[in-house]
PDB file of N, CA and C in Angstrom:
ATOM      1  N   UNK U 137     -13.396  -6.280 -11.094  1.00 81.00           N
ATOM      2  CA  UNK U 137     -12.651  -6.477  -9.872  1.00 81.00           C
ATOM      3  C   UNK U 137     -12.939  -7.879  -9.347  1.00 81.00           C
ATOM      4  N   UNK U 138     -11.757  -8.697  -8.856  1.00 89.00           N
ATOM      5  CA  UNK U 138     -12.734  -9.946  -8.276  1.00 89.00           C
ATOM      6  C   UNK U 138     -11.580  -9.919  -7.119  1.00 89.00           C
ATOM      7  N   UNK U 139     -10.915  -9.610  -6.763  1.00 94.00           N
ATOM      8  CA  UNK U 139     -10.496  -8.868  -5.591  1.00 94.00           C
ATOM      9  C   UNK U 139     -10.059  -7.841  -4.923  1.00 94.00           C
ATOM     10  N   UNK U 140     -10.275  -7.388  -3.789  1.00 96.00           N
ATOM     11  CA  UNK U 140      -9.842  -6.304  -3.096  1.00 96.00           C
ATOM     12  C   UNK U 140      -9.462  -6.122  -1.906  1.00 96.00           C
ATOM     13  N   UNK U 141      -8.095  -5.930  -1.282  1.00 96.00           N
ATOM     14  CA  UNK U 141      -7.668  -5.763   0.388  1.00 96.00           C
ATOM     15  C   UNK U 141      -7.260  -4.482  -0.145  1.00 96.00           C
ATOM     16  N   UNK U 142      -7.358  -4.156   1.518  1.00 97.00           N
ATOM     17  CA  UNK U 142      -7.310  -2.763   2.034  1.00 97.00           C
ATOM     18  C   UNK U 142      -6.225  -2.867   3.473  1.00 97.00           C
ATOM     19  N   UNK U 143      -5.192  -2.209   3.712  1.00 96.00           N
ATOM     20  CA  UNK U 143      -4.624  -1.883   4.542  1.00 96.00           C
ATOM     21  C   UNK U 143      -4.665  -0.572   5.034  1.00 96.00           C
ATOM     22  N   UNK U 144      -4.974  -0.170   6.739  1.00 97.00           N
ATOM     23  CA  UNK U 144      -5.416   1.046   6.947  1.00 97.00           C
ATOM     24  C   UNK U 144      -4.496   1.257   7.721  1.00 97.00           C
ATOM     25  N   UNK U 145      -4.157   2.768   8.396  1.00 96.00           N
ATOM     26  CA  UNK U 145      -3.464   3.363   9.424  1.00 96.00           C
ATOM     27  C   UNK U 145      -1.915   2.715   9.434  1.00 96.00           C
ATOM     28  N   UNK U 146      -1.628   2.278   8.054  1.00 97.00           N
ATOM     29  CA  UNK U 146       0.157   1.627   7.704  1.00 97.00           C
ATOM     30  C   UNK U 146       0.606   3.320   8.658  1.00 97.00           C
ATOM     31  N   UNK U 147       2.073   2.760   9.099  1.00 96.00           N
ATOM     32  CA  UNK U 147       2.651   3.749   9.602  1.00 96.00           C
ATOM     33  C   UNK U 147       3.560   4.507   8.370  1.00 96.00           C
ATOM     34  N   UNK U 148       3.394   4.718   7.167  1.00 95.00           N
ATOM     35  CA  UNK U 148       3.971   5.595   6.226  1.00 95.00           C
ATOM     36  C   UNK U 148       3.356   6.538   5.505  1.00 95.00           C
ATOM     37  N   UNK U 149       4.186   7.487   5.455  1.00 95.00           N
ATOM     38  CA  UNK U 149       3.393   8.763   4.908  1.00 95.00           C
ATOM     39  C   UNK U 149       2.761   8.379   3.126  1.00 95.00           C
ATOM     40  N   UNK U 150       1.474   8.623   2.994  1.00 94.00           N
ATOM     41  CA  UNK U 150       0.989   8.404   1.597  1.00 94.00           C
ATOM     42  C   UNK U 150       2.047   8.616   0.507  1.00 94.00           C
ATOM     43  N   UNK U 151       2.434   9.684   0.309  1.00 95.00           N
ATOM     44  CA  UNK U 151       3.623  10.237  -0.629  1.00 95.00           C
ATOM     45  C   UNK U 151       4.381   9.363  -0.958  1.00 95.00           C
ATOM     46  N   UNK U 152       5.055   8.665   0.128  1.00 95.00           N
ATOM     47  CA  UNK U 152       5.393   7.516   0.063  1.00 95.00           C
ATOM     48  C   UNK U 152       5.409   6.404  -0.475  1.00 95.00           C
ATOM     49  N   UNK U 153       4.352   6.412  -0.083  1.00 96.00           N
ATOM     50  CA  UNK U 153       3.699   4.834   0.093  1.00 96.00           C
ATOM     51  C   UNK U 153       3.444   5.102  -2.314  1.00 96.00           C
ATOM     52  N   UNK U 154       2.755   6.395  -2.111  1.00 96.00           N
ATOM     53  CA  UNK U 154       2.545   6.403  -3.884  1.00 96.00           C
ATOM     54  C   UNK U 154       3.616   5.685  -4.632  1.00 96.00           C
ATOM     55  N   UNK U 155       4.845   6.412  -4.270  1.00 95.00           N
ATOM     56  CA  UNK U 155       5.892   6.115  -4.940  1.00 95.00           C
ATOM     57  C   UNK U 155       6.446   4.137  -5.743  1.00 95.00           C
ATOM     58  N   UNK U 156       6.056   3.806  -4.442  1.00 96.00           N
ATOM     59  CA  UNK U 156       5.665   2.411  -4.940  1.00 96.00           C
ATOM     60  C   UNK U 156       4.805   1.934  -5.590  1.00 96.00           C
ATOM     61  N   UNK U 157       3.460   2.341  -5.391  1.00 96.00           N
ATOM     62  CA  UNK U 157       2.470   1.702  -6.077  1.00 96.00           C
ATOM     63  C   UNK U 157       2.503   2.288  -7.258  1.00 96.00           C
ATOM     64  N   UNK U 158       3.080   3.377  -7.981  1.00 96.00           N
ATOM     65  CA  UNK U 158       3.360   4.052  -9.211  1.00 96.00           C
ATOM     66  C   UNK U 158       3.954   2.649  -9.890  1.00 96.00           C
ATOM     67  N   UNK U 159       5.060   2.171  -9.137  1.00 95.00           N
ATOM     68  CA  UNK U 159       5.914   1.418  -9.771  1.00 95.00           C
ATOM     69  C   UNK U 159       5.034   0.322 -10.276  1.00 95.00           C
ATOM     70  N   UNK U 160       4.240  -0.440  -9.211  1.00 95.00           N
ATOM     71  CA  UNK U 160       3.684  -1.629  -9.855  1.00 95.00           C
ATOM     72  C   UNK U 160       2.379  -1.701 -10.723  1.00 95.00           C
ATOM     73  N   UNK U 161       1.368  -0.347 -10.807  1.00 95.00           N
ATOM     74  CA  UNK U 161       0.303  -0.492 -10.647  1.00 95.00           C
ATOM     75  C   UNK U 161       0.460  -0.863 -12.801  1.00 95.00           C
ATOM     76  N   UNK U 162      -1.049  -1.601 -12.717  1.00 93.00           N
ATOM     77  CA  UNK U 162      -0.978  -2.078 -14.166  1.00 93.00           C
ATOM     78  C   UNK U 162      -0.405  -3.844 -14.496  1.00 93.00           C
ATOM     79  N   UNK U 163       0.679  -4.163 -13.313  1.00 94.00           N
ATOM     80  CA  UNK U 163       1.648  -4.941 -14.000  1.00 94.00           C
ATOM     81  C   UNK U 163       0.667  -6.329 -13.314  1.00 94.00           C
ATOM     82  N   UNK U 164       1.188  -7.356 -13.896  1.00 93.00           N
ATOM     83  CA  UNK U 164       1.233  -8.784 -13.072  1.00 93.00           C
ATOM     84  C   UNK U 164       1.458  -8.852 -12.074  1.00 93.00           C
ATOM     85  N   UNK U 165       0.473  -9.535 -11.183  1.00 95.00           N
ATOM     86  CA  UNK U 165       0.803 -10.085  -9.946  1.00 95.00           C
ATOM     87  C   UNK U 165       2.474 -10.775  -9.624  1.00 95.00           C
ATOM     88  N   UNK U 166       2.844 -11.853 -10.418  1.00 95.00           N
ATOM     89  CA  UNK U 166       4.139 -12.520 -10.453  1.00 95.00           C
ATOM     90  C   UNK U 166       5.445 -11.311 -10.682  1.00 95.00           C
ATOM     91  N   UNK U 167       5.056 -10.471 -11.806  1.00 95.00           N
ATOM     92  CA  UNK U 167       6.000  -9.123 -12.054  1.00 95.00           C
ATOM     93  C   UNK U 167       6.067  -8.354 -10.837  1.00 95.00           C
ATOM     94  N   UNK U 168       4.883  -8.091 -10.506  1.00 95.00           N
ATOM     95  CA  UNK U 168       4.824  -7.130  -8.992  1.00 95.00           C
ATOM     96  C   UNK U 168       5.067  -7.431  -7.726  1.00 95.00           C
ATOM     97  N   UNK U 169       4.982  -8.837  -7.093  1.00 95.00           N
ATOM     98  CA  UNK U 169       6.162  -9.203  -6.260  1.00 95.00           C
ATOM     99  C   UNK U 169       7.567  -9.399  -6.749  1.00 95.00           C
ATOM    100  N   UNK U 170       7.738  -9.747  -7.398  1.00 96.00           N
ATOM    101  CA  UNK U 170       9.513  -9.459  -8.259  1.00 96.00           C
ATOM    102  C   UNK U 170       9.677  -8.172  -7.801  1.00 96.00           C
ATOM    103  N   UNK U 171       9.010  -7.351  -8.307  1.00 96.00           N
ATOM    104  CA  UNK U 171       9.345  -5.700  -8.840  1.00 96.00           C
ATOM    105  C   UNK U 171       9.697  -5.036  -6.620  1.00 96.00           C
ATOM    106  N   UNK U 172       8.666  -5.521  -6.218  1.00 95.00           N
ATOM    107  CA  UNK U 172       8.223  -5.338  -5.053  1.00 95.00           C
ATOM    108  C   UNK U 172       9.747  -5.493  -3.895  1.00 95.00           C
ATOM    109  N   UNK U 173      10.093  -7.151  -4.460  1.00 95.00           N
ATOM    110  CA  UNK U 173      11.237  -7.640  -3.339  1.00 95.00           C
ATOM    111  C   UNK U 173      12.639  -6.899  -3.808  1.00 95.00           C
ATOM    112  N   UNK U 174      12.821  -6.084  -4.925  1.00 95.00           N
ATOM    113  CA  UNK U 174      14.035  -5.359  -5.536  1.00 95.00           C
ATOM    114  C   UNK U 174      13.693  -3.952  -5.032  1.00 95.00           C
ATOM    115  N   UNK U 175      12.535  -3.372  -4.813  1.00 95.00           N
ATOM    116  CA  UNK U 175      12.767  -1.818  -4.721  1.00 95.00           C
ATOM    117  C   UNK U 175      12.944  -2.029  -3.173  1.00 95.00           C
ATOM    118  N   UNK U 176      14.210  -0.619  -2.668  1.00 96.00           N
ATOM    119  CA  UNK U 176      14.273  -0.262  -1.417  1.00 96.00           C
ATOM    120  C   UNK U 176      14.001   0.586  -0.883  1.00 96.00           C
ATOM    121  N   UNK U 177      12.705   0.646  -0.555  1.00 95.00           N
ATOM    122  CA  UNK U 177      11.975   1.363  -0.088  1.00 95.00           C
ATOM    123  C   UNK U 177      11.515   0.649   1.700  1.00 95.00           C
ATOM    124  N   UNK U 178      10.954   1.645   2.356  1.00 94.00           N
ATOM    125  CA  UNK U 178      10.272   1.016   3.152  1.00 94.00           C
ATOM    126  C   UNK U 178       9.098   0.458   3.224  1.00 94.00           C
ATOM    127  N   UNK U 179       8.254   1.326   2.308  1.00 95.00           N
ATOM    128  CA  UNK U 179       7.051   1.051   1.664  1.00 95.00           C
ATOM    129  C   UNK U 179       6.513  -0.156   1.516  1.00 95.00           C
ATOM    130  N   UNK U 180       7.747  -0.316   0.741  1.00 96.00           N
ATOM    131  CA  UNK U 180       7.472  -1.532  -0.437  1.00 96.00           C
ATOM    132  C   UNK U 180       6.579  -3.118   0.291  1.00 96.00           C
ATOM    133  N   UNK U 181       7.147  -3.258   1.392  1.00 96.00           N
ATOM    134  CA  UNK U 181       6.982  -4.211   2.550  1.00 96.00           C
ATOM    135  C   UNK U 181       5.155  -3.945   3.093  1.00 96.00           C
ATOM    136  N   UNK U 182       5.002  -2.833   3.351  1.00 96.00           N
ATOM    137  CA  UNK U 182       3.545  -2.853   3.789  1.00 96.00           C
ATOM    138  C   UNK U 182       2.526  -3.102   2.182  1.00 96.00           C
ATOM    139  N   UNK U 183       3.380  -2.552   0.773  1.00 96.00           N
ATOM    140  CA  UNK U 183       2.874  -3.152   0.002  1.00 96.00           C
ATOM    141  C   UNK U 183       2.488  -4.471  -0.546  1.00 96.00           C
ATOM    142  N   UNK U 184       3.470  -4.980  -0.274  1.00 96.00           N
ATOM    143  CA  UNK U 184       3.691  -6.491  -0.481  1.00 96.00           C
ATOM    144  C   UNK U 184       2.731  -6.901   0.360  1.00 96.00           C
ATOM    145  N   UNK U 185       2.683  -6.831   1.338  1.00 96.00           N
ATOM    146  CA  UNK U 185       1.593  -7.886   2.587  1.00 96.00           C
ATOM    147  C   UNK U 185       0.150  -7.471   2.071  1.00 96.00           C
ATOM    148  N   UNK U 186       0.179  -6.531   1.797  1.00 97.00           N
ATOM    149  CA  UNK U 186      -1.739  -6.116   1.542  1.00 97.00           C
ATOM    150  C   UNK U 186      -1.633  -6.971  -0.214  1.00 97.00           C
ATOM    151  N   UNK U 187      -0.710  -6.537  -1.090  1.00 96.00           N
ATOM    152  CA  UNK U 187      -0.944  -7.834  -2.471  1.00 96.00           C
ATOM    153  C   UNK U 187      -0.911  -8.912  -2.375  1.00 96.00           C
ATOM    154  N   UNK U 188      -0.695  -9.490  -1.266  1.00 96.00           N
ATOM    155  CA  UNK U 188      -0.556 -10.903  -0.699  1.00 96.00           C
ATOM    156  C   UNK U 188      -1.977 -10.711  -0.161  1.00 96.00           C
ATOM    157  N   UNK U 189      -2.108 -10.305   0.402  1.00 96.00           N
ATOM    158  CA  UNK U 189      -3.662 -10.365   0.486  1.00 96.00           C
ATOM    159  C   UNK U 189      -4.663 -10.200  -0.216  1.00 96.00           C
ATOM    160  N   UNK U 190      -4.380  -9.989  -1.266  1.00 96.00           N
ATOM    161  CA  UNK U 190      -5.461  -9.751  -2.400  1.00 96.00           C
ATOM    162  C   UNK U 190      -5.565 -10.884  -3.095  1.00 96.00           C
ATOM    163  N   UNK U 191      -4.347 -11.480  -3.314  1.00 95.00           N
ATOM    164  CA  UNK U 191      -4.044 -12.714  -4.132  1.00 95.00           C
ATOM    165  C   UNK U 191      -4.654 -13.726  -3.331  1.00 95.00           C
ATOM    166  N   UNK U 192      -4.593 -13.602  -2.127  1.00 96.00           N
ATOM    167  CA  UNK U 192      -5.128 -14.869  -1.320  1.00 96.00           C
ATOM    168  C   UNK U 192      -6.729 -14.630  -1.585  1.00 96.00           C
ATOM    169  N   UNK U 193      -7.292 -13.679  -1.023  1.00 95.00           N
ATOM    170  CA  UNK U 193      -8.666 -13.573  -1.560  1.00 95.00           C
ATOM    171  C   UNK U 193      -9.007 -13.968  -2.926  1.00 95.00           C
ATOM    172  N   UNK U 194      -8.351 -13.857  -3.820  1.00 94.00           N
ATOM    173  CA  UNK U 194      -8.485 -14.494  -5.484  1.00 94.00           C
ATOM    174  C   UNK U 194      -8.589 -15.884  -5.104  1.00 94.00           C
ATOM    175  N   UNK U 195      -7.503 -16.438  -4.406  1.00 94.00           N
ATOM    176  CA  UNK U 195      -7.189 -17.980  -4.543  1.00 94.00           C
ATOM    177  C   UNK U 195      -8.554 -18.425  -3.707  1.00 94.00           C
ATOM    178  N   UNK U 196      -9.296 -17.995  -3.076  1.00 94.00           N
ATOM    179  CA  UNK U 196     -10.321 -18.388  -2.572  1.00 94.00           C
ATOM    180  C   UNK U 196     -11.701 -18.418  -3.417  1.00 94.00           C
ATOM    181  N   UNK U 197     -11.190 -17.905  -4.328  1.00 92.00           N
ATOM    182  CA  UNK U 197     -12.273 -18.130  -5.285  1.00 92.00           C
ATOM    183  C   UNK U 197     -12.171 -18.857  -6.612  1.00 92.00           C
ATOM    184  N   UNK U 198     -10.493 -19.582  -6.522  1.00 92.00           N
ATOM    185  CA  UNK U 198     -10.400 -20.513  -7.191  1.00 92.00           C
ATOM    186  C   UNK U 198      -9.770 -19.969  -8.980  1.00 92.00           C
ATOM    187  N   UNK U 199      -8.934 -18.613  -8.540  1.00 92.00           N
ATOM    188  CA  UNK U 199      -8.274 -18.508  -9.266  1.00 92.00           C
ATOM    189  C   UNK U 199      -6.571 -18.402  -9.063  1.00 92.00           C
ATOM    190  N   UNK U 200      -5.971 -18.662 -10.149  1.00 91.00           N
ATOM    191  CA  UNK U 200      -4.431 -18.970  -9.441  1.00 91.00           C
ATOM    192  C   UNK U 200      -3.635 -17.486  -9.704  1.00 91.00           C
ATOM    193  N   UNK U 201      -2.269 -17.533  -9.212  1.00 91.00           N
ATOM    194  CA  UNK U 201      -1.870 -15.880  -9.326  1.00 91.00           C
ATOM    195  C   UNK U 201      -1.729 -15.721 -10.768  1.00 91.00           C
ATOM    196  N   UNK U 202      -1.078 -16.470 -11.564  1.00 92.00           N
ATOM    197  CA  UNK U 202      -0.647 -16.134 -12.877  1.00 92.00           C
ATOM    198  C   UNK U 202      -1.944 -15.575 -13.727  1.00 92.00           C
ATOM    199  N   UNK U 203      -2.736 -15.701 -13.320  1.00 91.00           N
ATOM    200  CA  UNK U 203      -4.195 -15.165 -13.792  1.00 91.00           C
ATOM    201  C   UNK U 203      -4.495 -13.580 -13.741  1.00 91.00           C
ATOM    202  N   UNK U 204      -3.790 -13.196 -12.595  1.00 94.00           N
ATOM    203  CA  UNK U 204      -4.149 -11.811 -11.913  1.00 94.00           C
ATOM    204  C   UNK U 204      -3.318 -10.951 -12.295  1.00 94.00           C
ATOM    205  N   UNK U 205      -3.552  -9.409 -12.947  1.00 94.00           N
ATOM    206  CA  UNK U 205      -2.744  -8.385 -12.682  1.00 94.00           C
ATOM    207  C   UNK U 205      -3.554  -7.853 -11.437  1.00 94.00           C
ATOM    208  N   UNK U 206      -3.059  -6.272 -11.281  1.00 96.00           N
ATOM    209  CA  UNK U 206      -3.033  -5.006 -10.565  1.00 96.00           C
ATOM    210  C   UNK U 206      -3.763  -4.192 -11.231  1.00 96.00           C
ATOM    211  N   UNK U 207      -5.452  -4.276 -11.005  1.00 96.00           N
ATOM    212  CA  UNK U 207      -5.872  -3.482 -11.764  1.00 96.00           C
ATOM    213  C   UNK U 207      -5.990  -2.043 -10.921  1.00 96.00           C
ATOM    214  N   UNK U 208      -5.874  -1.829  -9.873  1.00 96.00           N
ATOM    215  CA  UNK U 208      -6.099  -0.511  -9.530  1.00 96.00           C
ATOM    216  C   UNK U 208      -5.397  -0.661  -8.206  1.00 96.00           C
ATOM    217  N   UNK U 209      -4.283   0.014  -7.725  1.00 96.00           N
ATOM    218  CA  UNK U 209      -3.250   0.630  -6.353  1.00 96.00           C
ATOM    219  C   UNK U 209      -3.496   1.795  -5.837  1.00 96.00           C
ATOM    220  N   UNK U 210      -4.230   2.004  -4.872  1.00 96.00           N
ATOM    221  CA  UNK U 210      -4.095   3.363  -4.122  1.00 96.00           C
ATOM    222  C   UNK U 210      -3.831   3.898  -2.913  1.00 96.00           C
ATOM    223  N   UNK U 211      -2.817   4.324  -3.170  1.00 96.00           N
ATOM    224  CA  UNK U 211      -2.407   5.209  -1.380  1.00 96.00           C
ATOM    225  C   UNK U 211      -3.121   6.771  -1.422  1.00 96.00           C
ATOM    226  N   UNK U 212      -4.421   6.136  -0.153  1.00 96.00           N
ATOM    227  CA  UNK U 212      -4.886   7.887   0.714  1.00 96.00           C
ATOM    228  C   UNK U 212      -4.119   8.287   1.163  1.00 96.00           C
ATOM    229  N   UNK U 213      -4.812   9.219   2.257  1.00 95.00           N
ATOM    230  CA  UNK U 213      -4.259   9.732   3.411  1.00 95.00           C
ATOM    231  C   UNK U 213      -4.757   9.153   4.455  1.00 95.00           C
ATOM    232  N   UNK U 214      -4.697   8.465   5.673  1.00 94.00           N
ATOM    233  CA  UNK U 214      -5.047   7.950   6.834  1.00 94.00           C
ATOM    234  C   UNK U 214      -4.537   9.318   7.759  1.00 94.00           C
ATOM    235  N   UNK U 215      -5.754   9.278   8.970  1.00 93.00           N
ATOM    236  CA  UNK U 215      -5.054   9.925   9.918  1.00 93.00           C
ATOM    237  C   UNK U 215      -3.551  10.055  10.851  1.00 93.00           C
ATOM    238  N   UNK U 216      -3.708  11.222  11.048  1.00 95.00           N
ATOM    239  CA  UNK U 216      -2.303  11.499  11.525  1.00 95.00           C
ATOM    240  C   UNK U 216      -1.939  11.576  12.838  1.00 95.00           C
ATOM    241  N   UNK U 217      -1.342  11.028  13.466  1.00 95.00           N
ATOM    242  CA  UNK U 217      -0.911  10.660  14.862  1.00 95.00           C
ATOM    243  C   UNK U 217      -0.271  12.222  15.541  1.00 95.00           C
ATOM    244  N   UNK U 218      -1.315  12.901  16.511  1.00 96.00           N
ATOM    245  CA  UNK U 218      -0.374  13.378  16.539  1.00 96.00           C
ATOM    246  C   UNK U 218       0.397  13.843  18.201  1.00 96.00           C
ATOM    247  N   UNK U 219       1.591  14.329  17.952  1.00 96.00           N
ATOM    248  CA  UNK U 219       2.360  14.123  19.364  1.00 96.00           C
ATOM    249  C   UNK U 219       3.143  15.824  19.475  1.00 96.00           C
ATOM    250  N   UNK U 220       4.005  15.620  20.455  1.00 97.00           N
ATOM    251  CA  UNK U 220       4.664  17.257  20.954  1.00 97.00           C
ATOM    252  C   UNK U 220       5.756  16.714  21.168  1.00 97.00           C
ATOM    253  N   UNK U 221       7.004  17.516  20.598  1.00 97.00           N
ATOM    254  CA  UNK U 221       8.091  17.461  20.864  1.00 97.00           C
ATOM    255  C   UNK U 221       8.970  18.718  21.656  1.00 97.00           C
ATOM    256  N   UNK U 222       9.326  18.350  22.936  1.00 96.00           N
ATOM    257  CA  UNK U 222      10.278  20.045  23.646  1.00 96.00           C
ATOM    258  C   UNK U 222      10.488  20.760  22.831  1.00 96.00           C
ATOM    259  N   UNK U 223      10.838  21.577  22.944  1.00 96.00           N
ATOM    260  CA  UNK U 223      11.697  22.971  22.146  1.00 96.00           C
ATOM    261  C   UNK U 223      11.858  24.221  23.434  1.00 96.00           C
ATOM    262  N   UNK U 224      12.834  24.765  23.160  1.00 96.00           N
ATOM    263  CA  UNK U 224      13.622  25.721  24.062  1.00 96.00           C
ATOM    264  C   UNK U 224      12.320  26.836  24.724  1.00 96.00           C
ATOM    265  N   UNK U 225      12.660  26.762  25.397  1.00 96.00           N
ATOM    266  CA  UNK U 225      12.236  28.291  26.517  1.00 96.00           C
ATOM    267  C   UNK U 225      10.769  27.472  26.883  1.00 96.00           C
ATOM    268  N   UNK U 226      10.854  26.600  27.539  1.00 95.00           N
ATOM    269  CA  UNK U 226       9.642  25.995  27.860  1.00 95.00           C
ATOM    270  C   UNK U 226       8.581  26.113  26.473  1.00 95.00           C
ATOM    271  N   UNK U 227       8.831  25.605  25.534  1.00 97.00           N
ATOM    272  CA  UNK U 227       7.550  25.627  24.365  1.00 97.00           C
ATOM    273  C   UNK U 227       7.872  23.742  23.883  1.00 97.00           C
ATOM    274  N   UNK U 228       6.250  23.661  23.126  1.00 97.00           N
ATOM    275  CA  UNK U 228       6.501  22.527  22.703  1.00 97.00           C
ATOM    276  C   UNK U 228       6.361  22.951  21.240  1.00 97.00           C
ATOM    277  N   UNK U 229       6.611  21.679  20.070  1.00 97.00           N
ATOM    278  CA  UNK U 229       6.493  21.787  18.552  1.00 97.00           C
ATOM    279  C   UNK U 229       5.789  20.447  18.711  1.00 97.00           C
ATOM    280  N   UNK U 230       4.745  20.819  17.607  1.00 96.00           N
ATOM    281  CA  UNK U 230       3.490  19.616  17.158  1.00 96.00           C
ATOM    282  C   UNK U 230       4.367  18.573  16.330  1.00 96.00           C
ATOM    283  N   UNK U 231       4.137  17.280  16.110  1.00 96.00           N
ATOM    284  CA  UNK U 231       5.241  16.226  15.168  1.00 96.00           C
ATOM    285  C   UNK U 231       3.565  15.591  14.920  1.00 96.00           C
ATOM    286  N   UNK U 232       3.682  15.515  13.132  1.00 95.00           N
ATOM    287  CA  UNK U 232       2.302  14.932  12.490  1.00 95.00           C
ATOM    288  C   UNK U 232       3.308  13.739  12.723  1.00 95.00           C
ATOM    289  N   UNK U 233       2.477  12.436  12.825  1.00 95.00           N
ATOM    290  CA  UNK U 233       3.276  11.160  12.640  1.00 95.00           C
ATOM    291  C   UNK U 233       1.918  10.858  11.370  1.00 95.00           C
ATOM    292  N   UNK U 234       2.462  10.487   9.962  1.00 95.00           N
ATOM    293  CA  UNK U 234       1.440  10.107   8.859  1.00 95.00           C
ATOM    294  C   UNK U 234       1.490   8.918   8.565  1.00 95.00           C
ATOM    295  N   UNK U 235      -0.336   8.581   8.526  1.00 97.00           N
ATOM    296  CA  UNK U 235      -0.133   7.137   8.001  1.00 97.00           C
ATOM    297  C   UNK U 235      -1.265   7.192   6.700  1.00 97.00           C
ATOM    298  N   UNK U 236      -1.656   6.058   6.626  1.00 97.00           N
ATOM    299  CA  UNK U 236      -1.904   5.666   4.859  1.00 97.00           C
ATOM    300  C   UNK U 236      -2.895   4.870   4.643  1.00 97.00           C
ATOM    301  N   UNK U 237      -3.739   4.812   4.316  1.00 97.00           N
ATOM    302  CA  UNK U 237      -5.093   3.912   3.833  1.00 97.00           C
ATOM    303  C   UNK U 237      -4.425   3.648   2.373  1.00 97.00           C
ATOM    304  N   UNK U 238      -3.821   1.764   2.387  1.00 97.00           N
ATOM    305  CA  UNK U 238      -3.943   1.273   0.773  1.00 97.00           C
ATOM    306  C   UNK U 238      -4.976   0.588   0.646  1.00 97.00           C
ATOM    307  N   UNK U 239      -5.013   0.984  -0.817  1.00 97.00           N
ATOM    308  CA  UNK U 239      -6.486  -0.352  -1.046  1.00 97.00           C
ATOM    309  C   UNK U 239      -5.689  -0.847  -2.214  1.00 97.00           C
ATOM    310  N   UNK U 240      -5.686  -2.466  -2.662  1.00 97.00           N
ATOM    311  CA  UNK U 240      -5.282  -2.926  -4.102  1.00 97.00           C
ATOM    312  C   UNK U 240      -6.332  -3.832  -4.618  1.00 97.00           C
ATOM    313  N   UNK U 241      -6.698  -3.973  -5.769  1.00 96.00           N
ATOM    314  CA  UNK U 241      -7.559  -4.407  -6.118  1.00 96.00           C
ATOM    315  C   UNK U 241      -6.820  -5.223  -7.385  1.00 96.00           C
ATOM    316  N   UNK U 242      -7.575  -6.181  -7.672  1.00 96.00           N
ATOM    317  CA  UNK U 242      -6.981  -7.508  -8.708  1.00 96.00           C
ATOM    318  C   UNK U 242      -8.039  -7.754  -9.213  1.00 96.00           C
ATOM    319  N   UNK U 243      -7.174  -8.049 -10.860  1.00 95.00           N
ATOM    320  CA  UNK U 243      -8.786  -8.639 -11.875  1.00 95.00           C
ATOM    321  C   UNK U 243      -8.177  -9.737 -12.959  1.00 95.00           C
ATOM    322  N   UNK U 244      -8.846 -10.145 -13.164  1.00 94.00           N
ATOM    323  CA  UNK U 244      -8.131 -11.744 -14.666  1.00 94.00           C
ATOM    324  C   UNK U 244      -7.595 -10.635 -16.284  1.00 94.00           C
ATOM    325  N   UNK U 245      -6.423 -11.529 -16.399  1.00 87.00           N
ATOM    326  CA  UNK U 245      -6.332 -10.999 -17.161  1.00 87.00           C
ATOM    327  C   UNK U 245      -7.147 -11.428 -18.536  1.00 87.00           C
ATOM    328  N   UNK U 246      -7.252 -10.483 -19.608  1.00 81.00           N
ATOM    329  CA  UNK U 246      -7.719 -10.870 -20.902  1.00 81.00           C
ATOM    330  C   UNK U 246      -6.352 -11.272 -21.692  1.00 81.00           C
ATOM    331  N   UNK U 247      -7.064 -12.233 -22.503  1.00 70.00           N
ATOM    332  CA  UNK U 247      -6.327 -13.026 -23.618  1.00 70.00           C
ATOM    333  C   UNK U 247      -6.211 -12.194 -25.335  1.00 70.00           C
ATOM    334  N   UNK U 248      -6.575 -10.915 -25.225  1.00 53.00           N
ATOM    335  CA  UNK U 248      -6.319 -10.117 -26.223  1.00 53.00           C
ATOM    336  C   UNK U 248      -5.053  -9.469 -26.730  1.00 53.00           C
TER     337      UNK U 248
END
């Protein structure tokens, strides 16, 4: 590993949020923003900013992106917000609002 950001309490449900990182995980940094700015998702956007942050932490140590894949993407579960919505005859209904702990982590690639 020679980098790692973490984004916590994103406002999207994990499930979610997986669905994307399925897509990129494994690939190139350069492939995975490509891959990233084409899928339409909502996701995709809180993904992008935390791999941008990983890459920047690399570049601080004096490696460039073309160097880096995606060695490991993971969406938790972050806590869940939660609130009451009316419902008839004086009652309320509970509304989970879900959010997401990502972590992405980046490593050099091998020349094999």
């Amino acid at each position: 590993m020679i980098s790692i950001a973490r984004g916590k309490y994103l406002r999207v449900s994990s499930m979610k949020m997986r669905q994307v990182c399925d897509a990129i995980r494994g690939k190139d940094v350069p492939t995975g923003l490509a891959m990233l700015s084409a899928i339409n998702k909502g996701a995709s956007a809180h993904v992008k900013k935390v791999l941008d942050s990983a890459v920047h932490n690399a570049k601080q140590k004096g490696l460039s992106e073309n160097q880096l894949f995606i060695k490991a993407i993971s969406a938790n579960h972050g806590g869940a917000w939660k609130r009451f919505r009316a419902a008839s005859f004086g009652r309320a209904t509970p509304i989970l609002r879900r959010t997401t702990h990502l972590t992405v982590e980046l490593d050099v690639k091998t020349n094999s």
